[in-house]
């Protein structure tokens, strides 16, 4: 136990990151029990733009909705956008990377060409282009972000496949007559899961930031859905009169993304002790 | 080096063709979007819509439109805005300078603060300076840019009334401070982190130990052996991450009503003004490609061992 504590102390990133992420996930799951009011239906114009008080801990917005409740429910939107879109990115990246590395030839050239093109388009710009096609809306944010950020996963997967392809355990599997797909998914993939996981964790953080930015621009999640970024869309006009409206949703984004970034960094150090020792 | 530059520039052409194809398809697979949108909430009468489609060239099949677009593009014509009745190239030209000014100032702030901070904290590993810098850096990376902008706006414009809240202010320097700071902080944090990681890595190298062992002063070793090698490592990741700075320009420009290419892009998406959207995206991507080329060329300047073939 003492040993464990000592070890954990050296892994502050991992500990803090895990704590924040667990807390935010719990908030998202138990939102209906935690939120004092309903995020959309409990609008009361008689109580609009109330400053933080005992009744409304974070104050109310211009339509008299409780900001605390909206921030709590917003965790659901942010986390699900982050998780699902990154899942999509990971799947695209892993499948393309595995097949490109394993089959090689023209398929490899094609995939790598596509990856390089994706890397030469800034992520926000590409997401904006997809949103321009699909129009605003939560579902479309999932799709846009899910198609935007797979190139790193793809590159890493491919390079790891090229490295492991000629190792003995893969050759053994080939000798045993395993099919190509089976080798890819049961022999190669489990051994490269570490770096992919790190990229995915940091990717979730990036996706949450990007959803917030899109919704802030008015091109992402639409009101009245309580999205942290969307809650800040009108914040600039309200900054003179009701500044508290802009503080808490932003703080929620910041904390969540910080937690995920710490977790990602911690995981990387944990999985690759070589760099951890030096840092 | 000259031949290398020319060859890299020639490689741009297929990349740009591929990118224009992707962007064109993305923005144009749904025909008549702009015509539908032109009436706002009310649907326009069919004959008006047909006329609009004809004027904007939306009634032709998509491959014909792409070829026409590429033909114009080859002649430097980016098309005409659906709504502003202005050449897209002119709109872009008038907005290029504000964006460049903003991005370069932000980059300058980020480099001047981020690199020294990362360097310093790597040399003082484990001290409170290091801890504070690294906590600050991970916070800076995690902070949504527009929220930071709002906080700065609240602090410096509303509370202290020192700086203008938003707007271009005819190019006044005071209007540049908040947007460039907002844009620069994230990249600065990133640079600090990358620099520190690079320096930590280099400090363990044998040539650093040798340099110290032969009695060179600490300052000399840091300057000649560590710093120069750091720059090479730094350039790689900083160049790759520059795309995020460009992307964030869009958000920061919108927040501060900055008349740059980013805010033009967002507005054109709202109005489904496809030629303008296409033009903005193209300019941004070409800018990013050029920066990557400059980064590649800088390698040779910093590290004489690298030879361009």
PDB file of C-alpha atoms in Angstrom, chain B residues 1-243:
ATOM      1  CA  UNK B   1      18.600  24.090 -52.149  1.00  0.00           C
ATOM      2  CA  UNK B   2      17.120  26.107 -55.006  1.00  0.00           C
ATOM      3  CA  UNK B   3      16.303  22.957 -56.963  1.00  0.00           C
ATOM      4  CA  UNK B   4      14.777  21.459 -53.834  1.00  0.00           C
ATOM      5  CA  UNK B   5      12.557  24.511 -53.293  1.00  0.00           C
ATOM      6  CA  UNK B   6      11.377  24.424 -56.893  1.00  0.00           C
ATOM      7  CA  UNK B   7      10.605  20.728 -56.687  1.00  0.00           C
ATOM      8  CA  UNK B   8       8.677  21.163 -53.461  1.00  0.00           C
ATOM      9  CA  UNK B   9       6.707  23.994 -55.048  1.00  0.00           C
ATOM     10  CA  UNK B  10       5.883  21.753 -58.011  1.00  0.00           C
ATOM     11  CA  UNK B  11       4.684  19.083 -55.581  1.00  0.00           C
ATOM     12  CA  UNK B  12       2.165  21.614 -54.329  1.00  0.00           C
ATOM     13  CA  UNK B  13       0.218  21.351 -57.559  1.00  0.00           C
ATOM     14  CA  UNK B  14      -1.101  17.778 -57.185  1.00  0.00           C
ATOM     15  CA  UNK B  15      -1.741  18.361 -53.480  1.00  0.00           C
ATOM     16  CA  UNK B  16      -3.717  21.503 -54.191  1.00  0.00           C
ATOM     17  CA  UNK B  17      -5.664  19.810 -56.972  1.00  0.00           C
ATOM     18  CA  UNK B  18      -6.578  16.968 -54.595  1.00  0.00           C
ATOM     19  CA  UNK B  19      -7.546  19.438 -51.869  1.00  0.00           C
ATOM     20  CA  UNK B  20      -9.685  21.556 -54.200  1.00  0.00           C
ATOM     21  CA  UNK B  21     -11.430  18.379 -55.350  1.00  0.00           C
ATOM     22  CA  UNK B  22     -12.209  17.305 -51.771  1.00  0.00           C
ATOM     23  CA  UNK B  23     -13.358  20.775 -50.722  1.00  0.00           C
ATOM     24  CA  UNK B  24     -15.349  21.339 -53.910  1.00  0.00           C
ATOM     25  CA  UNK B  25     -17.165  18.025 -53.528  1.00  0.00           C
ATOM     26  CA  UNK B  26     -17.851  18.683 -49.843  1.00  0.00           C
ATOM     27  CA  UNK B  27     -19.339  22.096 -50.496  1.00  0.00           C
ATOM     28  CA  UNK B  28     -21.204  21.312 -53.683  1.00  0.00           C
ATOM     29  CA  UNK B  29     -22.751  17.845 -53.441  1.00  0.00           C
ATOM     30  CA  UNK B  30     -26.026  19.417 -52.353  1.00  0.00           C
ATOM     31  CA  UNK B  31     -27.049  21.513 -55.363  1.00  0.00           C
ATOM     32  CA  UNK B  32     -28.921  24.751 -55.069  1.00  0.00           C
ATOM     33  CA  UNK B  33     -28.188  25.289 -51.396  1.00  0.00           C
ATOM     34  CA  UNK B  34     -27.492  28.944 -51.860  1.00  0.00           C
ATOM     35  CA  UNK B  35     -30.607  29.423 -53.971  1.00  0.00           C
ATOM     36  CA  UNK B  36     -32.696  27.783 -51.262  1.00  0.00           C
ATOM     37  CA  UNK B  37     -31.118  29.973 -48.610  1.00  0.00           C
ATOM     38  CA  UNK B  38     -31.453  33.219 -50.555  1.00  0.00           C
ATOM     39  CA  UNK B  39     -35.058  33.698 -49.507  1.00  0.00           C
ATOM     40  CA  UNK B  40     -34.275  33.291 -45.829  1.00  0.00           C
ATOM     41  CA  UNK B  41     -37.109  31.514 -44.032  1.00  0.00           C
ATOM     42  CA  UNK B  42     -39.518  31.880 -46.933  1.00  0.00           C
ATOM     43  CA  UNK B  43     -39.011  29.578 -49.869  1.00  0.00           C
ATOM     44  CA  UNK B  44     -38.528  31.565 -53.064  1.00  0.00           C
ATOM     45  CA  UNK B  45     -40.929  30.972 -55.980  1.00  0.00           C
ATOM     46  CA  UNK B  46     -39.659  28.264 -58.295  1.00  0.00           C
ATOM     47  CA  UNK B  47     -39.023  30.524 -61.280  1.00  0.00           C
ATOM     48  CA  UNK B  48     -36.935  32.951 -59.188  1.00  0.00           C
ATOM     49  CA  UNK B  49     -34.975  30.017 -57.814  1.00  0.00           C
ATOM     50  CA  UNK B  50     -34.319  28.713 -61.315  1.00  0.00           C
ATOM     51  CA  UNK B  51     -33.035  32.137 -62.343  1.00  0.00           C
ATOM     52  CA  UNK B  52     -30.733  32.310 -59.332  1.00  0.00           C
ATOM     53  CA  UNK B  53     -29.421  28.830 -60.031  1.00  0.00           C
ATOM     54  CA  UNK B  54     -28.731  29.824 -63.609  1.00  0.00           C
ATOM     55  CA  UNK B  55     -26.950  33.029 -62.653  1.00  0.00           C
ATOM     56  CA  UNK B  56     -24.783  31.226 -60.113  1.00  0.00           C
ATOM     57  CA  UNK B  57     -24.137  28.334 -62.480  1.00  0.00           C
ATOM     58  CA  UNK B  58     -25.719  25.828 -60.113  1.00  0.00           C
ATOM     59  CA  UNK B  59     -27.847  24.096 -62.720  1.00  0.00           C
ATOM     60  CA  UNK B  60     -24.992  22.282 -64.417  1.00  0.00           C
ATOM     61  CA  UNK B  61     -23.885  18.783 -63.368  1.00  0.00           C
ATOM     62  CA  UNK B  62     -21.256  18.738 -60.638  1.00  0.00           C
ATOM     63  CA  UNK B  63     -18.308  17.458 -62.709  1.00  0.00           C
ATOM     64  CA  UNK B  64     -18.854  20.215 -65.278  1.00  0.00           C
ATOM     65  CA  UNK B  65     -18.946  22.771 -62.476  1.00  0.00           C
ATOM     66  CA  UNK B  66     -15.725  21.416 -61.006  1.00  0.00           C
ATOM     67  CA  UNK B  67     -13.948  21.633 -64.360  1.00  0.00           C
ATOM     68  CA  UNK B  68     -15.221  25.176 -64.888  1.00  0.00           C
ATOM     69  CA  UNK B  69     -14.072  26.065 -61.367  1.00  0.00           C
ATOM     70  CA  UNK B  70     -10.612  24.623 -61.985  1.00  0.00           C
ATOM     71  CA  UNK B  71     -10.377  26.440 -65.327  1.00  0.00           C
ATOM     72  CA  UNK B  72     -11.087  29.753 -63.608  1.00  0.00           C
ATOM     73  CA  UNK B  73      -8.784  28.867 -60.729  1.00  0.00           C
ATOM     74  CA  UNK B  74      -5.900  28.220 -63.100  1.00  0.00           C
ATOM     75  CA  UNK B  75      -6.356  31.790 -64.312  1.00  0.00           C
ATOM     76  CA  UNK B  76      -6.374  33.094 -60.762  1.00  0.00           C
ATOM     77  CA  UNK B  77     -10.124  33.641 -60.715  1.00  0.00           C
ATOM     78  CA  UNK B  78     -11.769  32.388 -57.532  1.00  0.00           C
ATOM     79  CA  UNK B  79     -15.278  33.209 -58.684  1.00  0.00           C
ATOM     80  CA  UNK B  80     -17.780  35.835 -57.566  1.00  0.00           C
ATOM     81  CA  UNK B  81     -19.561  35.973 -54.242  1.00  0.00           C
ATOM     82  CA  UNK B  82     -23.226  34.978 -54.457  1.00  0.00           C
ATOM     83  CA  UNK B  83     -24.359  37.837 -52.276  1.00  0.00           C
ATOM     84  CA  UNK B  84     -21.713  40.544 -52.070  1.00  0.00           C
ATOM     85  CA  UNK B  85     -21.439  40.781 -55.873  1.00  0.00           C
ATOM     86  CA  UNK B  86     -17.730  41.156 -55.444  1.00  0.00           C
ATOM     87  CA  UNK B  87     -14.848  39.086 -56.763  1.00  0.00           C
ATOM     88  CA  UNK B  88     -13.783  36.538 -54.151  1.00  0.00           C
ATOM     89  CA  UNK B  89     -10.142  37.330 -54.831  1.00  0.00           C
ATOM     90  CA  UNK B  90     -10.766  40.989 -53.968  1.00  0.00           C
ATOM     91  CA  UNK B  91     -12.595  40.103 -50.771  1.00  0.00           C
ATOM     92  CA  UNK B  92      -9.731  37.840 -49.755  1.00  0.00           C
ATOM     93  CA  UNK B  93      -7.084  40.402 -50.639  1.00  0.00           C
ATOM     94  CA  UNK B  94      -8.640  43.054 -48.428  1.00  0.00           C
ATOM     95  CA  UNK B  95      -8.795  40.620 -45.510  1.00  0.00           C
ATOM     96  CA  UNK B  96      -5.398  39.010 -45.871  1.00  0.00           C
ATOM     97  CA  UNK B  97      -3.419  41.708 -44.084  1.00  0.00           C
ATOM     98  CA  UNK B  98      -5.490  41.751 -40.853  1.00  0.00           C
ATOM     99  CA  UNK B  99      -5.182  37.973 -40.593  1.00  0.00           C
ATOM    100  CA  UNK B 100      -1.450  37.994 -41.266  1.00  0.00           C
ATOM    101  CA  UNK B 101      -0.944  40.773 -38.741  1.00  0.00           C
ATOM    102  CA  UNK B 102      -2.894  38.877 -36.099  1.00  0.00           C
ATOM    103  CA  UNK B 103      -1.256  35.505 -36.747  1.00  0.00           C
ATOM    104  CA  UNK B 104       2.281  36.893 -36.883  1.00  0.00           C
ATOM    105  CA  UNK B 105       1.879  38.895 -33.678  1.00  0.00           C
ATOM    106  CA  UNK B 106       0.479  35.836 -31.931  1.00  0.00           C
ATOM    107  CA  UNK B 107       3.343  33.717 -33.258  1.00  0.00           C
ATOM    108  CA  UNK B 108       5.861  36.292 -32.072  1.00  0.00           C
ATOM    109  CA  UNK B 109       4.360  36.391 -28.571  1.00  0.00           C
ATOM    110  CA  UNK B 110       4.298  32.600 -28.454  1.00  0.00           C
ATOM    111  CA  UNK B 111       7.929  32.193 -29.574  1.00  0.00           C
ATOM    112  CA  UNK B 112       9.378  34.988 -27.450  1.00  0.00           C
ATOM    113  CA  UNK B 113       7.739  33.687 -24.279  1.00  0.00           C
ATOM    114  CA  UNK B 114       7.175  29.981 -24.877  1.00  0.00           C
ATOM    115  CA  UNK B 115      10.657  28.913 -26.003  1.00  0.00           C
ATOM    116  CA  UNK B 116      12.616  30.661 -23.201  1.00  0.00           C
ATOM    117  CA  UNK B 117      10.139  29.409 -20.588  1.00  0.00           C
ATOM    118  CA  UNK B 118      10.440  25.823 -21.791  1.00  0.00           C
ATOM    119  CA  UNK B 119      14.216  26.117 -21.970  1.00  0.00           C
ATOM    120  CA  UNK B 120      14.492  27.604 -18.521  1.00  0.00           C
ATOM    121  CA  UNK B 121      12.225  25.061 -16.863  1.00  0.00           C
ATOM    122  CA  UNK B 122      14.107  22.176 -18.482  1.00  0.00           C
ATOM    123  CA  UNK B 123      17.363  23.484 -17.007  1.00  0.00           C
ATOM    124  CA  UNK B 124      15.691  23.806 -13.598  1.00  0.00           C
ATOM    125  CA  UNK B 125      13.873  20.483 -13.560  1.00  0.00           C
ATOM    126  CA  UNK B 126      11.883  19.806 -10.431  1.00  0.00           C
ATOM    127  CA  UNK B 127      12.057  23.319  -9.035  1.00  0.00           C
ATOM    128  CA  UNK B 128       8.967  25.428  -8.456  1.00  0.00           C
ATOM    129  CA  UNK B 129       9.697  27.424 -11.614  1.00  0.00           C
ATOM    130  CA  UNK B 130       9.506  24.218 -13.598  1.00  0.00           C
ATOM    131  CA  UNK B 131       6.335  23.062 -11.866  1.00  0.00           C
ATOM    132  CA  UNK B 132       4.575  26.396 -12.334  1.00  0.00           C
ATOM    133  CA  UNK B 133       5.589  26.606 -15.997  1.00  0.00           C
ATOM    134  CA  UNK B 134       4.441  23.097 -16.772  1.00  0.00           C
ATOM    135  CA  UNK B 135       1.123  23.449 -14.925  1.00  0.00           C
ATOM    136  CA  UNK B 136       0.637  26.736 -16.778  1.00  0.00           C
ATOM    137  CA  UNK B 137       1.530  25.087 -20.066  1.00  0.00           C
ATOM    138  CA  UNK B 138      -0.881  22.176 -19.748  1.00  0.00           C
ATOM    139  CA  UNK B 139      -3.589  24.643 -18.693  1.00  0.00           C
ATOM    140  CA  UNK B 140      -2.828  26.837 -21.681  1.00  0.00           C
ATOM    141  CA  UNK B 141      -3.150  23.887 -24.031  1.00  0.00           C
ATOM    142  CA  UNK B 142      -6.464  22.865 -22.462  1.00  0.00           C
ATOM    143  CA  UNK B 143      -8.082  26.279 -22.464  1.00  0.00           C
ATOM    144  CA  UNK B 144     -10.733  26.996 -25.078  1.00  0.00           C
ATOM    145  CA  UNK B 145      -9.388  29.984 -26.956  1.00  0.00           C
ATOM    146  CA  UNK B 146     -12.654  31.883 -27.130  1.00  0.00           C
ATOM    147  CA  UNK B 147     -13.175  31.550 -23.379  1.00  0.00           C
ATOM    148  CA  UNK B 148      -9.720  32.917 -22.668  1.00  0.00           C
ATOM    149  CA  UNK B 149     -10.566  35.769 -25.029  1.00  0.00           C
ATOM    150  CA  UNK B 150     -13.779  36.452 -23.142  1.00  0.00           C
ATOM    151  CA  UNK B 151     -11.964  36.456 -19.807  1.00  0.00           C
ATOM    152  CA  UNK B 152      -9.281  38.832 -21.093  1.00  0.00           C
ATOM    153  CA  UNK B 153     -11.970  41.039 -22.588  1.00  0.00           C
ATOM    154  CA  UNK B 154     -13.808  41.119 -19.281  1.00  0.00           C
ATOM    155  CA  UNK B 155     -10.652  41.870 -17.309  1.00  0.00           C
ATOM    156  CA  UNK B 156      -8.939  44.451 -19.509  1.00  0.00           C
ATOM    157  CA  UNK B 157     -11.889  46.078 -21.243  1.00  0.00           C
ATOM    158  CA  UNK B 158     -14.796  45.874 -18.839  1.00  0.00           C
ATOM    159  CA  UNK B 159     -13.090  45.962 -15.440  1.00  0.00           C
ATOM    160  CA  UNK B 160      -9.976  48.063 -16.040  1.00  0.00           C
ATOM    161  CA  UNK B 161     -11.230  49.810 -19.201  1.00  0.00           C
ATOM    162  CA  UNK B 162      -7.693  49.749 -20.598  1.00  0.00           C
ATOM    163  CA  UNK B 163      -8.236  48.205 -24.017  1.00  0.00           C
ATOM    164  CA  UNK B 164     -11.027  48.174 -26.599  1.00  0.00           C
ATOM    165  CA  UNK B 165     -13.322  45.145 -26.342  1.00  0.00           C
ATOM    166  CA  UNK B 166     -13.404  44.135 -29.990  1.00  0.00           C
ATOM    167  CA  UNK B 167     -13.166  45.410 -33.541  1.00  0.00           C
ATOM    168  CA  UNK B 168     -10.323  46.300 -35.856  1.00  0.00           C
ATOM    169  CA  UNK B 169     -10.196  50.003 -34.947  1.00  0.00           C
ATOM    170  CA  UNK B 170      -8.782  51.025 -38.359  1.00  0.00           C
ATOM    171  CA  UNK B 171      -5.726  48.942 -37.598  1.00  0.00           C
ATOM    172  CA  UNK B 172      -4.828  50.607 -34.292  1.00  0.00           C
ATOM    173  CA  UNK B 173      -2.217  48.772 -32.250  1.00  0.00           C
ATOM    174  CA  UNK B 174      -4.347  48.732 -29.080  1.00  0.00           C
ATOM    175  CA  UNK B 175      -6.973  46.689 -30.900  1.00  0.00           C
ATOM    176  CA  UNK B 176      -4.367  44.094 -31.765  1.00  0.00           C
ATOM    177  CA  UNK B 177      -3.296  43.356 -28.171  1.00  0.00           C
ATOM    178  CA  UNK B 178      -6.181  41.240 -26.898  1.00  0.00           C
ATOM    179  CA  UNK B 179      -6.789  39.147 -30.041  1.00  0.00           C
ATOM    180  CA  UNK B 180      -3.127  38.336 -30.531  1.00  0.00           C
ATOM    181  CA  UNK B 181      -2.678  37.489 -26.865  1.00  0.00           C
ATOM    182  CA  UNK B 182      -5.729  35.213 -26.984  1.00  0.00           C
ATOM    183  CA  UNK B 183      -4.443  33.501 -30.094  1.00  0.00           C
ATOM    184  CA  UNK B 184      -0.857  33.315 -28.857  1.00  0.00           C
ATOM    185  CA  UNK B 185      -1.361  31.757 -25.417  1.00  0.00           C
ATOM    186  CA  UNK B 186      -2.318  28.286 -26.626  1.00  0.00           C
ATOM    187  CA  UNK B 187       0.606  28.092 -29.011  1.00  0.00           C
ATOM    188  CA  UNK B 188       2.929  29.523 -26.407  1.00  0.00           C
ATOM    189  CA  UNK B 189       1.939  26.770 -23.976  1.00  0.00           C
ATOM    190  CA  UNK B 190       2.520  24.222 -26.686  1.00  0.00           C
ATOM    191  CA  UNK B 191       5.950  25.632 -27.495  1.00  0.00           C
ATOM    192  CA  UNK B 192       6.923  25.668 -23.813  1.00  0.00           C
ATOM    193  CA  UNK B 193       5.995  21.999 -23.471  1.00  0.00           C
ATOM    194  CA  UNK B 194       7.748  20.950 -26.654  1.00  0.00           C
ATOM    195  CA  UNK B 195      10.862  22.971 -25.868  1.00  0.00           C
ATOM    196  CA  UNK B 196      11.122  21.497 -22.395  1.00  0.00           C
ATOM    197  CA  UNK B 197      10.727  17.933 -23.676  1.00  0.00           C
ATOM    198  CA  UNK B 198      13.349  18.545 -26.362  1.00  0.00           C
ATOM    199  CA  UNK B 199      15.872  20.094 -23.970  1.00  0.00           C
ATOM    200  CA  UNK B 200      15.367  17.324 -21.413  1.00  0.00           C
ATOM    201  CA  UNK B 201      16.056  14.824 -24.178  1.00  0.00           C
ATOM    202  CA  UNK B 202      19.179  16.627 -25.371  1.00  0.00           C
ATOM    203  CA  UNK B 203      20.643  17.102 -21.903  1.00  0.00           C
ATOM    204  CA  UNK B 204      21.059  13.327 -21.638  1.00  0.00           C
ATOM    205  CA  UNK B 205      23.056  13.124 -24.881  1.00  0.00           C
ATOM    206  CA  UNK B 206      26.714  12.139 -24.810  1.00  0.00           C
ATOM    207  CA  UNK B 207      27.950  15.257 -26.596  1.00  0.00           C
ATOM    208  CA  UNK B 208      26.519  17.453 -23.856  1.00  0.00           C
ATOM    209  CA  UNK B 209      28.319  15.383 -21.226  1.00  0.00           C
ATOM    210  CA  UNK B 210      31.533  15.579 -23.235  1.00  0.00           C
ATOM    211  CA  UNK B 211      31.213  19.331 -23.617  1.00  0.00           C
ATOM    212  CA  UNK B 212      30.767  19.695 -19.883  1.00  0.00           C
ATOM    213  CA  UNK B 213      33.549  17.249 -19.119  1.00  0.00           C
ATOM    214  CA  UNK B 214      36.041  19.189 -21.171  1.00  0.00           C
ATOM    215  CA  UNK B 215      35.364  22.157 -18.925  1.00  0.00           C
ATOM    216  CA  UNK B 216      33.209  24.437 -21.044  1.00  0.00           C
ATOM    217  CA  UNK B 217      31.134  26.858 -19.044  1.00  0.00           C
ATOM    218  CA  UNK B 218      27.505  26.021 -18.477  1.00  0.00           C
ATOM    219  CA  UNK B 219      26.313  29.026 -20.470  1.00  0.00           C
ATOM    220  CA  UNK B 220      28.484  28.081 -23.420  1.00  0.00           C
ATOM    221  CA  UNK B 221      27.261  24.472 -23.409  1.00  0.00           C
ATOM    222  CA  UNK B 222      23.648  25.546 -23.165  1.00  0.00           C
ATOM    223  CA  UNK B 223      23.972  28.057 -25.929  1.00  0.00           C
ATOM    224  CA  UNK B 224      26.116  26.194 -28.418  1.00  0.00           C
ATOM    225  CA  UNK B 225      25.292  22.556 -27.789  1.00  0.00           C
ATOM    226  CA  UNK B 226      21.830  22.420 -26.300  1.00  0.00           C
ATOM    227  CA  UNK B 227      19.947  25.349 -27.777  1.00  0.00           C
ATOM    228  CA  UNK B 228      20.857  24.776 -31.382  1.00  0.00           C
ATOM    229  CA  UNK B 229      19.914  21.122 -31.272  1.00  0.00           C
ATOM    230  CA  UNK B 230      16.695  21.970 -29.484  1.00  0.00           C
ATOM    231  CA  UNK B 231      15.663  24.168 -32.380  1.00  0.00           C
ATOM    232  CA  UNK B 232      15.788  21.224 -34.782  1.00  0.00           C
ATOM    233  CA  UNK B 233      13.504  19.092 -32.623  1.00  0.00           C
ATOM    234  CA  UNK B 234      11.306  22.091 -31.898  1.00  0.00           C
ATOM    235  CA  UNK B 235      10.852  22.968 -35.534  1.00  0.00           C
ATOM    236  CA  UNK B 236       9.380  19.574 -36.364  1.00  0.00           C
ATOM    237  CA  UNK B 237       6.595  19.591 -33.824  1.00  0.00           C
ATOM    238  CA  UNK B 238       6.031  23.350 -33.868  1.00  0.00           C
ATOM    239  CA  UNK B 239       5.618  23.288 -37.640  1.00  0.00           C
ATOM    240  CA  UNK B 240       3.173  20.388 -37.471  1.00  0.00           C
ATOM    241  CA  UNK B 241       1.145  22.116 -34.771  1.00  0.00           C
ATOM    242  CA  UNK B 242       1.021  25.398 -36.640  1.00  0.00           C
ATOM    243  CA  UNK B 243      -2.180  24.179 -38.256  1.00  0.00           C
TER     244      UNK B 243
END
